[in-house]
PDB file of C-alpha atoms in Angstrom:
ATOM      1  CA  UNK A  40       0.000   0.000   0.000  1.00 36.00           C
ATOM      2  CA  UNK A  41       1.363   3.398  -1.006  1.00 36.00           C
ATOM      3  CA  UNK A  42       0.693   6.401   1.208  1.00 39.00           C
ATOM      4  CA  UNK A  43       0.982  10.108   0.454  1.00 46.00           C
ATOM      5  CA  UNK A  44       4.104  10.154   2.598  1.00 47.00           C
ATOM      6  CA  UNK A  45       5.665   7.325   0.535  1.00 45.00           C
ATOM      7  CA  UNK A  46       4.957   9.262  -2.652  1.00 47.00           C
ATOM      8  CA  UNK A  47       6.686  12.323  -1.226  1.00 52.00           C
ATOM      9  CA  UNK A  48       9.809  10.341  -0.429  1.00 48.00           C
ATOM     10  CA  UNK A  49       9.791   8.466  -3.729  1.00 47.00           C
ATOM     11  CA  UNK A  50       8.994  11.433  -5.963  1.00 46.00           C
ATOM     12  CA  UNK A  51      11.080  11.533  -9.127  1.00 46.00           C
ATOM     13  CA  UNK A  52      13.136  14.643  -8.503  1.00 49.00           C
ATOM     14  CA  UNK A  53      16.812  15.418  -8.249  1.00 54.00           C
ATOM     15  CA  UNK A  54      17.609  15.944  -4.551  1.00 45.00           C
ATOM     16  CA  UNK A  55      20.833  17.733  -5.465  1.00 48.00           C
ATOM     17  CA  UNK A  56      18.985  20.676  -6.982  1.00 49.00           C
ATOM     18  CA  UNK A  57      18.298  21.840  -3.418  1.00 58.00           C
ATOM     19  CA  UNK A  58      20.927  21.198  -0.734  1.00 57.00           C
ATOM     20  CA  UNK A  59      18.268  20.955   1.964  1.00 67.00           C
ATOM     21  CA  UNK A  60      16.384  18.238   0.066  1.00 74.00           C
ATOM     22  CA  UNK A  61      19.272  15.871   0.798  1.00 66.00           C
ATOM     23  CA  UNK A  62      18.378  16.000   4.466  1.00 69.00           C
ATOM     24  CA  UNK A  63      14.653  15.438   3.925  1.00 78.00           C
ATOM     25  CA  UNK A  64      14.867  11.854   2.684  1.00 71.00           C
ATOM     26  CA  UNK A  65      14.890   9.479   5.666  1.00 65.00           C
ATOM     27  CA  UNK A  66      16.846   6.284   5.346  1.00 64.00           C
ATOM     28  CA  UNK A  67      19.498   7.754   3.055  1.00 64.00           C
ATOM     29  CA  UNK A  68      22.211   7.571   5.674  1.00 68.00           C
ATOM     30  CA  UNK A  69      24.087  10.404   7.385  1.00 79.00           C
ATOM     31  CA  UNK A  70      23.908  13.943   6.031  1.00 84.00           C
ATOM     32  CA  UNK A  71      26.609  16.472   6.867  1.00 89.00           C
ATOM     33  CA  UNK A  72      27.288  20.168   6.703  1.00 91.00           C
ATOM     34  CA  UNK A  73      30.603  20.510   4.904  1.00 92.00           C
ATOM     35  CA  UNK A  74      32.309  23.764   5.890  1.00 94.00           C
ATOM     36  CA  UNK A  75      34.441  25.714   3.445  1.00 90.00           C
ATOM     37  CA  UNK A  76      37.578  24.898   5.475  1.00 91.00           C
ATOM     38  CA  UNK A  77      37.002  21.161   5.028  1.00 91.00           C
ATOM     39  CA  UNK A  78      35.413  20.347   8.376  1.00 93.00           C
ATOM     40  CA  UNK A  79      32.085  18.564   8.409  1.00 92.00           C
ATOM     41  CA  UNK A  80      29.306  18.441  10.981  1.00 91.00           C
ATOM     42  CA  UNK A  81      26.819  15.596  11.110  1.00 90.00           C
ATOM     43  CA  UNK A  82      23.231  16.798  10.985  1.00 88.00           C
ATOM     44  CA  UNK A  83      20.654  15.217  13.328  1.00 86.00           C
ATOM     45  CA  UNK A  84      18.457  14.139  10.410  1.00 84.00           C
ATOM     46  CA  UNK A  85      17.037  11.145  12.292  1.00 83.00           C
ATOM     47  CA  UNK A  86      15.616  13.539  14.884  1.00 88.00           C
ATOM     48  CA  UNK A  87      13.754  15.538  12.254  1.00 88.00           C
ATOM     49  CA  UNK A  88      11.747  12.484  11.221  1.00 87.00           C
ATOM     50  CA  UNK A  89      10.953  11.097  14.678  1.00 88.00           C
ATOM     51  CA  UNK A  90       8.630  12.026  17.512  1.00 91.00           C
ATOM     52  CA  UNK A  91       9.831  14.910  19.727  1.00 95.00           C
ATOM     53  CA  UNK A  92      12.648  13.929  22.060  1.00 95.00           C
ATOM     54  CA  UNK A  93      12.932  14.727  25.757  1.00 96.00           C
ATOM     55  CA  UNK A  94      14.938  17.833  24.815  1.00 97.00           C
ATOM     56  CA  UNK A  95      12.304  18.841  22.274  1.00 97.00           C
ATOM     57  CA  UNK A  96       9.664  18.510  24.980  1.00 97.00           C
ATOM     58  CA  UNK A  97      11.465  21.098  27.113  1.00 97.00           C
ATOM     59  CA  UNK A  98      10.916  23.491  24.199  1.00 98.00           C
ATOM     60  CA  UNK A  99       7.300  22.478  23.608  1.00 97.00           C
ATOM     61  CA  UNK A 100       6.375  23.094  27.227  1.00 96.00           C
ATOM     62  CA  UNK A 101       7.630  26.678  26.893  1.00 96.00           C
ATOM     63  CA  UNK A 102       5.476  27.419  23.837  1.00 97.00           C
ATOM     64  CA  UNK A 103       2.389  29.607  24.100  1.00 95.00           C
ATOM     65  CA  UNK A 104       0.223  29.859  21.005  1.00 95.00           C
ATOM     66  CA  UNK A 105       0.193  31.032  18.383  1.00 97.00           C
ATOM     67  CA  UNK A 106       3.615  29.600  17.464  1.00 98.00           C
ATOM     68  CA  UNK A 107       5.642  30.014  14.275  1.00 98.00           C
ATOM     69  CA  UNK A 108       8.434  27.480  13.642  1.00 98.00           C
ATOM     70  CA  UNK A 109      11.141  28.917  11.385  1.00 97.00           C
ATOM     71  CA  UNK A 110      12.847  26.279   9.246  1.00 95.00           C
ATOM     72  CA  UNK A 111      10.318  23.660  10.298  1.00 94.00           C
ATOM     73  CA  UNK A 112      11.618  20.809   8.111  1.00 92.00           C
ATOM     74  CA  UNK A 113       9.203  17.839   8.274  1.00 92.00           C
ATOM     75  CA  UNK A 114       7.318  19.701  10.991  1.00 94.00           C
ATOM     76  CA  UNK A 115       7.676  17.502  14.064  1.00 95.00           C
ATOM     77  CA  UNK A 116       7.452  20.479  16.444  1.00 97.00           C
ATOM     78  CA  UNK A 117       4.440  22.231  14.914  1.00 95.00           C
ATOM     79  CA  UNK A 118       2.639  18.900  14.538  1.00 96.00           C
ATOM     80  CA  UNK A 119       3.279  18.096  18.201  1.00 97.00           C
ATOM     81  CA  UNK A 120       1.956  21.507  19.235  1.00 97.00           C
ATOM     82  CA  UNK A 121      -1.178  21.140  17.121  1.00 97.00           C
ATOM     83  CA  UNK A 122      -1.816  17.751  18.742  1.00 95.00           C
ATOM     84  CA  UNK A 123      -1.731  19.546  22.106  1.00 95.00           C
ATOM     85  CA  UNK A 124      -4.234  22.175  20.959  1.00 96.00           C
ATOM     86  CA  UNK A 125      -1.613  24.901  20.465  1.00 96.00           C
ATOM     87  CA  UNK A 126      -1.835  26.616  17.083  1.00 97.00           C
ATOM     88  CA  UNK A 127       1.483  26.350  15.224  1.00 97.00           C
ATOM     89  CA  UNK A 128       2.544  27.243  11.685  1.00 97.00           C
ATOM     90  CA  UNK A 129       5.744  25.931  10.107  1.00 97.00           C
ATOM     91  CA  UNK A 130       7.756  27.997   7.625  1.00 97.00           C
ATOM     92  CA  UNK A 131      10.337  26.477   5.291  1.00 95.00           C
ATOM     93  CA  UNK A 132      11.868  27.422   1.945  1.00 91.00           C
ATOM     94  CA  UNK A 133      11.783  23.859   0.581  1.00 88.00           C
ATOM     95  CA  UNK A 134       8.666  22.450  -1.104  1.00 90.00           C
ATOM     96  CA  UNK A 135       9.442  18.938   0.151  1.00 88.00           C
ATOM     97  CA  UNK A 136       9.595  20.135   3.778  1.00 91.00           C
ATOM     98  CA  UNK A 137       6.226  21.860   3.449  1.00 93.00           C
ATOM     99  CA  UNK A 138       4.720  18.827   1.718  1.00 92.00           C
ATOM    100  CA  UNK A 139       5.988  16.477   4.426  1.00 91.00           C
ATOM    101  CA  UNK A 140       4.702  18.688   7.225  1.00 93.00           C
ATOM    102  CA  UNK A 141       1.217  18.921   5.779  1.00 94.00           C
ATOM    103  CA  UNK A 142       1.045  15.270   4.686  1.00 93.00           C
ATOM    104  CA  UNK A 143       1.772  14.284   8.275  1.00 92.00           C
ATOM    105  CA  UNK A 144      -0.957  16.526   9.689  1.00 93.00           C
ATOM    106  CA  UNK A 145       0.752  19.873  10.196  1.00 95.00           C
ATOM    107  CA  UNK A 146       0.279  23.332   8.705  1.00 96.00           C
ATOM    108  CA  UNK A 147       3.138  24.944   6.802  1.00 96.00           C
ATOM    109  CA  UNK A 148       3.947  27.825   4.495  1.00 96.00           C
ATOM    110  CA  UNK A 149       6.598  27.745   1.796  1.00 95.00           C
ATOM    111  CA  UNK A 150       8.533  30.957   2.368  1.00 96.00           C
ATOM    112  CA  UNK A 151      11.722  32.474   3.678  1.00 96.00           C
ATOM    113  CA  UNK A 152      11.719  33.969   7.153  1.00 96.00           C
ATOM    114  CA  UNK A 153      12.638  37.225   5.399  1.00 95.00           C
ATOM    115  CA  UNK A 154       9.479  37.176   3.267  1.00 95.00           C
ATOM    116  CA  UNK A 155       6.244  38.817   4.317  1.00 94.00           C
ATOM    117  CA  UNK A 156       4.635  36.339   6.719  1.00 95.00           C
ATOM    118  CA  UNK A 157       1.220  36.056   8.371  1.00 95.00           C
ATOM    119  CA  UNK A 158       0.554  37.910  11.601  1.00 95.00           C
ATOM    120  CA  UNK A 159       3.769  39.914  11.811  1.00 95.00           C
ATOM    121  CA  UNK A 160       4.243  41.227  15.362  1.00 95.00           C
ATOM    122  CA  UNK A 161       1.530  38.822  16.506  1.00 96.00           C
ATOM    123  CA  UNK A 162       3.287  35.523  17.278  1.00 97.00           C
ATOM    124  CA  UNK A 163       3.520  34.637  20.950  1.00 97.00           C
ATOM    125  CA  UNK A 164       6.316  32.117  20.324  1.00 98.00           C
ATOM    126  CA  UNK A 165       8.895  32.071  17.540  1.00 98.00           C
ATOM    127  CA  UNK A 166      10.993  28.885  17.303  1.00 98.00           C
ATOM    128  CA  UNK A 167      14.566  28.734  15.983  1.00 97.00           C
ATOM    129  CA  UNK A 168      15.788  25.238  16.843  1.00 95.00           C
ATOM    130  CA  UNK A 169      17.833  22.442  15.215  1.00 94.00           C
ATOM    131  CA  UNK A 170      20.607  24.890  14.362  1.00 92.00           C
ATOM    132  CA  UNK A 171      18.322  27.335  12.556  1.00 95.00           C
ATOM    133  CA  UNK A 172      20.050  30.255  14.248  1.00 96.00           C
ATOM    134  CA  UNK A 173      22.427  29.740  11.312  1.00 95.00           C
ATOM    135  CA  UNK A 174      19.875  30.657   8.628  1.00 96.00           C
ATOM    136  CA  UNK A 175      21.294  33.227   6.212  1.00 95.00           C
ATOM    137  CA  UNK A 176      24.693  33.374   7.898  1.00 95.00           C
ATOM    138  CA  UNK A 177      23.695  36.608   9.633  1.00 96.00           C
ATOM    139  CA  UNK A 178      22.531  36.095  13.243  1.00 96.00           C
ATOM    140  CA  UNK A 179      21.967  39.827  13.791  1.00 96.00           C
ATOM    141  CA  UNK A 180      19.723  40.091  10.751  1.00 97.00           C
ATOM    142  CA  UNK A 181      17.892  36.879  11.570  1.00 97.00           C
ATOM    143  CA  UNK A 182      17.166  37.807  15.190  1.00 97.00           C
ATOM    144  CA  UNK A 183      16.116  41.312  14.165  1.00 97.00           C
ATOM    145  CA  UNK A 184      13.666  39.743  11.736  1.00 97.00           C
ATOM    146  CA  UNK A 185      12.365  37.282  14.334  1.00 97.00           C
ATOM    147  CA  UNK A 186      11.912  40.146  16.770  1.00 96.00           C
ATOM    148  CA  UNK A 187       9.638  41.714  14.158  1.00 96.00           C
ATOM    149  CA  UNK A 188       7.490  38.583  14.110  1.00 97.00           C
ATOM    150  CA  UNK A 189       7.071  38.430  17.899  1.00 96.00           C
ATOM    151  CA  UNK A 190       4.137  39.958  19.739  1.00 96.00           C
ATOM    152  CA  UNK A 191       5.093  42.673  22.258  1.00 95.00           C
ATOM    153  CA  UNK A 192       4.995  40.114  25.083  1.00 95.00           C
ATOM    154  CA  UNK A 193       6.107  37.213  22.902  1.00 96.00           C
ATOM    155  CA  UNK A 194       9.146  35.016  23.209  1.00 97.00           C
ATOM    156  CA  UNK A 195      11.828  33.699  20.890  1.00 98.00           C
ATOM    157  CA  UNK A 196      13.050  30.183  21.721  1.00 98.00           C
ATOM    158  CA  UNK A 197      16.477  29.425  20.256  1.00 98.00           C
ATOM    159  CA  UNK A 198      18.715  26.386  20.239  1.00 97.00           C
ATOM    160  CA  UNK A 199      22.393  27.319  20.341  1.00 97.00           C
ATOM    161  CA  UNK A 200      25.580  25.361  19.853  1.00 95.00           C
ATOM    162  CA  UNK A 201      26.635  23.608  23.072  1.00 94.00           C
ATOM    163  CA  UNK A 202      30.186  24.872  22.514  1.00 93.00           C
ATOM    164  CA  UNK A 203      31.346  28.446  23.087  1.00 93.00           C
ATOM    165  CA  UNK A 204      31.531  29.361  19.423  1.00 94.00           C
ATOM    166  CA  UNK A 205      30.792  32.227  17.047  1.00 95.00           C
ATOM    167  CA  UNK A 206      31.352  31.312  13.448  1.00 95.00           C
ATOM    168  CA  UNK A 207      30.073  32.713  10.150  1.00 95.00           C
ATOM    169  CA  UNK A 208      30.797  30.293   7.342  1.00 94.00           C
ATOM    170  CA  UNK A 209      29.869  28.888   3.956  1.00 94.00           C
ATOM    171  CA  UNK A 210      28.593  25.313   3.939  1.00 94.00           C
ATOM    172  CA  UNK A 211      27.153  22.599   1.703  1.00 91.00           C
ATOM    173  CA  UNK A 212      24.924  19.682   2.508  1.00 89.00           C
ATOM    174  CA  UNK A 213      26.817  16.466   1.789  1.00 87.00           C
ATOM    175  CA  UNK A 214      25.952  12.766   2.019  1.00 82.00           C
ATOM    176  CA  UNK A 215      28.167   9.836   2.949  1.00 81.00           C
ATOM    177  CA  UNK A 216      29.180   9.308  -0.682  1.00 78.00           C
ATOM    178  CA  UNK A 217      30.412  12.887  -0.978  1.00 79.00           C
ATOM    179  CA  UNK A 218      27.526  14.127  -3.141  1.00 81.00           C
ATOM    180  CA  UNK A 219      26.801  17.730  -2.212  1.00 83.00           C
ATOM    181  CA  UNK A 220      24.576  20.654  -3.020  1.00 84.00           C
ATOM    182  CA  UNK A 221      25.564  24.252  -3.766  1.00 86.00           C
ATOM    183  CA  UNK A 222      27.150  26.426  -1.077  1.00 91.00           C
ATOM    184  CA  UNK A 223      25.099  28.685   1.163  1.00 92.00           C
ATOM    185  CA  UNK A 224      25.876  31.011   4.085  1.00 95.00           C
ATOM    186  CA  UNK A 225      25.480  29.661   7.609  1.00 95.00           C
ATOM    187  CA  UNK A 226      26.348  30.556  11.194  1.00 96.00           C
ATOM    188  CA  UNK A 227      27.080  28.722  14.424  1.00 95.00           C
ATOM    189  CA  UNK A 228      26.591  30.457  17.779  1.00 96.00           C
ATOM    190  CA  UNK A 229      27.050  29.376  21.357  1.00 96.00           C
ATOM    191  CA  UNK A 230      25.317  30.889  24.336  1.00 96.00           C
ATOM    192  CA  UNK A 231      27.839  33.656  24.967  1.00 95.00           C
ATOM    193  CA  UNK A 232      27.798  34.856  21.347  1.00 96.00           C
ATOM    194  CA  UNK A 233      24.015  34.848  21.302  1.00 96.00           C
ATOM    195  CA  UNK A 234      23.964  37.006  24.430  1.00 95.00           C
ATOM    196  CA  UNK A 235      26.005  39.643  22.617  1.00 95.00           C
ATOM    197  CA  UNK A 236      23.690  39.631  19.609  1.00 96.00           C
ATOM    198  CA  UNK A 237      20.616  39.832  21.855  1.00 96.00           C
ATOM    199  CA  UNK A 238      22.097  42.770  23.746  1.00 95.00           C
ATOM    200  CA  UNK A 239      22.710  44.659  20.489  1.00 95.00           C
ATOM    201  CA  UNK A 240      19.064  44.143  19.495  1.00 96.00           C
ATOM    202  CA  UNK A 241      17.511  45.086  22.854  1.00 95.00           C
ATOM    203  CA  UNK A 242      16.396  41.523  23.493  1.00 97.00           C
ATOM    204  CA  UNK A 243      16.549  40.106  27.011  1.00 96.00           C
ATOM    205  CA  UNK A 244      17.383  36.531  27.932  1.00 96.00           C
ATOM    206  CA  UNK A 245      14.497  35.354  30.090  1.00 96.00           C
ATOM    207  CA  UNK A 246      15.359  31.657  30.357  1.00 96.00           C
ATOM    208  CA  UNK A 247      18.219  29.306  29.547  1.00 96.00           C
ATOM    209  CA  UNK A 248      18.587  25.578  29.988  1.00 97.00           C
ATOM    210  CA  UNK A 249      20.258  22.427  28.738  1.00 96.00           C
ATOM    211  CA  UNK A 250      18.779  19.022  28.027  1.00 96.00           C
ATOM    212  CA  UNK A 251      21.263  16.271  27.357  1.00 94.00           C
ATOM    213  CA  UNK A 252      23.842  17.728  24.971  1.00 94.00           C
ATOM    214  CA  UNK A 253      21.503  20.454  23.651  1.00 96.00           C
ATOM    215  CA  UNK A 254      21.374  24.096  24.825  1.00 97.00           C
ATOM    216  CA  UNK A 255      18.502  26.581  24.582  1.00 97.00           C
ATOM    217  CA  UNK A 256      17.640  30.182  25.441  1.00 97.00           C
ATOM    218  CA  UNK A 257      14.475  32.238  25.462  1.00 98.00           C
ATOM    219  CA  UNK A 258      14.538  35.897  24.429  1.00 98.00           C
ATOM    220  CA  UNK A 259      11.924  38.615  24.834  1.00 97.00           C
ATOM    221  CA  UNK A 260      11.639  42.269  23.902  1.00 96.00           C
ATOM    222  CA  UNK A 261      13.433  44.192  26.626  1.00 90.00           C
ATOM    223  CA  UNK A 262      10.417  46.315  27.538  1.00 73.00           C
ATOM    224  CA  UNK A 263       7.956  43.433  27.633  1.00 47.00           C
ATOM    225  CA  UNK A 264       7.075  41.493  30.732  1.00 48.00           C
ATOM    226  CA  UNK A 265       8.239  37.933  30.009  1.00 44.00           C
ATOM    227  CA  UNK A 266       5.821  35.076  30.450  1.00 44.00           C
ATOM    228  CA  UNK A 267       7.456  31.926  31.790  1.00 45.00           C
ATOM    229  CA  UNK A 268       4.477  29.652  32.309  1.00 39.00           C
ATOM    230  CA  UNK A 269       1.685  28.452  30.087  1.00 37.00           C
ATOM    231  CA  UNK A 270      -1.690  28.244  31.797  1.00 34.00           C
ATOM    232  CA  UNK A 271      -4.339  25.966  30.331  1.00 31.00           C
ATOM    233  CA  UNK A 272      -6.895  28.056  28.464  1.00 30.00           C
ATOM    234  CA  UNK A 273      -4.886  31.274  28.822  1.00 34.00           C
ATOM    235  CA  UNK A 274      -5.476  33.904  26.152  1.00 30.00           C
ATOM    236  CA  UNK A 275      -2.749  36.213  24.904  1.00 39.00           C
ATOM    237  CA  UNK A 276      -2.998  39.918  24.180  1.00 35.00           C
ATOM    238  CA  UNK A 277      -4.368  39.378  20.695  1.00 37.00           C
ATOM    239  CA  UNK A 278      -7.085  37.031  22.001  1.00 35.00           C
ATOM    240  CA  UNK A 279      -5.386  34.240  20.038  1.00 39.00           C
ATOM    241  CA  UNK A 280      -5.342  31.586  22.749  1.00 39.00           C
ATOM    242  CA  UNK A 281      -4.057  28.166  21.842  1.00 42.00           C
ATOM    243  CA  UNK A 282      -6.432  27.314  19.012  1.00 37.00           C
ATOM    244  CA  UNK A 283      -6.573  28.519  15.403  1.00 36.00           C
ATOM    245  CA  UNK A 284      -9.062  31.342  15.202  1.00 37.00           C
ATOM    246  CA  UNK A 285     -11.735  32.273  12.742  1.00 34.00           C
ATOM    247  CA  UNK A 286     -10.491  35.651  11.484  1.00 38.00           C
ATOM    248  CA  UNK A 287      -9.395  36.460   7.944  1.00 38.00           C
ATOM    249  CA  UNK A 288      -6.785  39.213   8.301  1.00 44.00           C
ATOM    250  CA  UNK A 289      -3.201  38.466   7.193  1.00 47.00           C
ATOM    251  CA  UNK A 290      -2.070  40.651  10.102  1.00 52.00           C
ATOM    252  CA  UNK A 291      -4.081  38.885  12.818  1.00 55.00           C
ATOM    253  CA  UNK A 292      -2.697  35.640  14.279  1.00 53.00           C
ATOM    254  CA  UNK A 293      -6.236  34.706  15.248  1.00 56.00           C
ATOM    255  CA  UNK A 294      -6.878  34.160  11.539  1.00 59.00           C
ATOM    256  CA  UNK A 295      -3.456  32.913  10.446  1.00 59.00           C
ATOM    257  CA  UNK A 296      -4.676  29.609   8.992  1.00 61.00           C
ATOM    258  CA  UNK A 297      -7.336  31.303   6.878  1.00 60.00           C
ATOM    259  CA  UNK A 298      -4.874  33.982   5.798  1.00 56.00           C
ATOM    260  CA  UNK A 299      -2.414  31.359   4.606  1.00 56.00           C
ATOM    261  CA  UNK A 300      -5.145  29.562   2.666  1.00 52.00           C
ATOM    262  CA  UNK A 301      -6.404  32.821   1.162  1.00 54.00           C
ATOM    263  CA  UNK A 302      -2.895  33.825   0.133  1.00 48.00           C
ATOM    264  CA  UNK A 303      -2.436  30.426  -1.495  1.00 43.00           C
ATOM    265  CA  UNK A 304      -5.593  30.879  -3.577  1.00 46.00           C
ATOM    266  CA  UNK A 305      -5.167  34.529  -4.540  1.00 43.00           C
ATOM    267  CA  UNK A 306      -1.466  35.303  -4.784  1.00 36.00           C
ATOM    268  CA  UNK A 307       0.956  32.427  -4.356  1.00 40.00           C
ATOM    269  CA  UNK A 308      -0.581  29.132  -5.489  1.00 32.00           C
ATOM    270  CA  UNK A 309       2.684  27.228  -5.051  1.00 38.00           C
ATOM    271  CA  UNK A 310       3.470  28.597  -1.607  1.00 38.00           C
ATOM    272  CA  UNK A 311       1.443  26.159   0.490  1.00 36.00           C
ATOM    273  CA  UNK A 312       0.894  22.474   0.010  1.00 34.00           C
ATOM    274  CA  UNK A 313      -1.828  20.367   1.549  1.00 33.00           C
ATOM    275  CA  UNK A 314      -3.603  22.974   3.650  1.00 32.00           C
ATOM    276  CA  UNK A 315      -6.839  21.518   4.879  1.00 30.00           C
ATOM    277  CA  UNK A 316     -10.180  23.330   4.988  1.00 27.00           C
ATOM    278  CA  UNK A 317     -11.618  24.293   8.351  1.00 30.00           C
TER     279      UNK A 317
END
């Protein structure tokens, strides 16, 4: 029996056209980031395709809806949040990532974090995990952009490198046989380097923790009062709560799902895949 998910994995397309597509095919063996100086870093691809780990759960329990997951990949985090009744939207530049997320029951938008996105300044939680602090090779620019997505009292949850590192580099995705995609800019930051970037952008560190070998921080706008607990049934400032709302405005997180669907129909028919009707 062939499922939609099987068809996504078996689709007749060249995975080397997109470096990220290499990492979105489970069972292909290890995938690495090859740095321009010759070093390589093994990517935790197996984790992307599994249920949330204990470390992932420490992130999930800090999420208040609505949540936007930047670089969502196959969408394990936003799918887990939706299963808990917390509205979550994944964003990824790769069609296969969006297709996988939606085929497995999530909601995702094909876009760059630097594109116009639904509900700007309305997201209560913005996620940057699995190394996605490296997106674009410009941590200052990325965190400034994420700060523009956050609600005034929102939070930005970031996974950082467990080592004390600050590195801007050019990388390629590479498999065990040495096949690789084109180069792209990337960054690696440890906790100390992220503190400096946050300070420059008037973002405050409101929480930090480790789980196993993984390290995380939570940032908030400096003038906002950080929220550290998630009460069942609590509603945020925008009356968004933890469930997808019924509004239609692209600028209102209460109507983010409808806005994404409307944008798909009217402006960008290839931007979303598999969005389900209400």
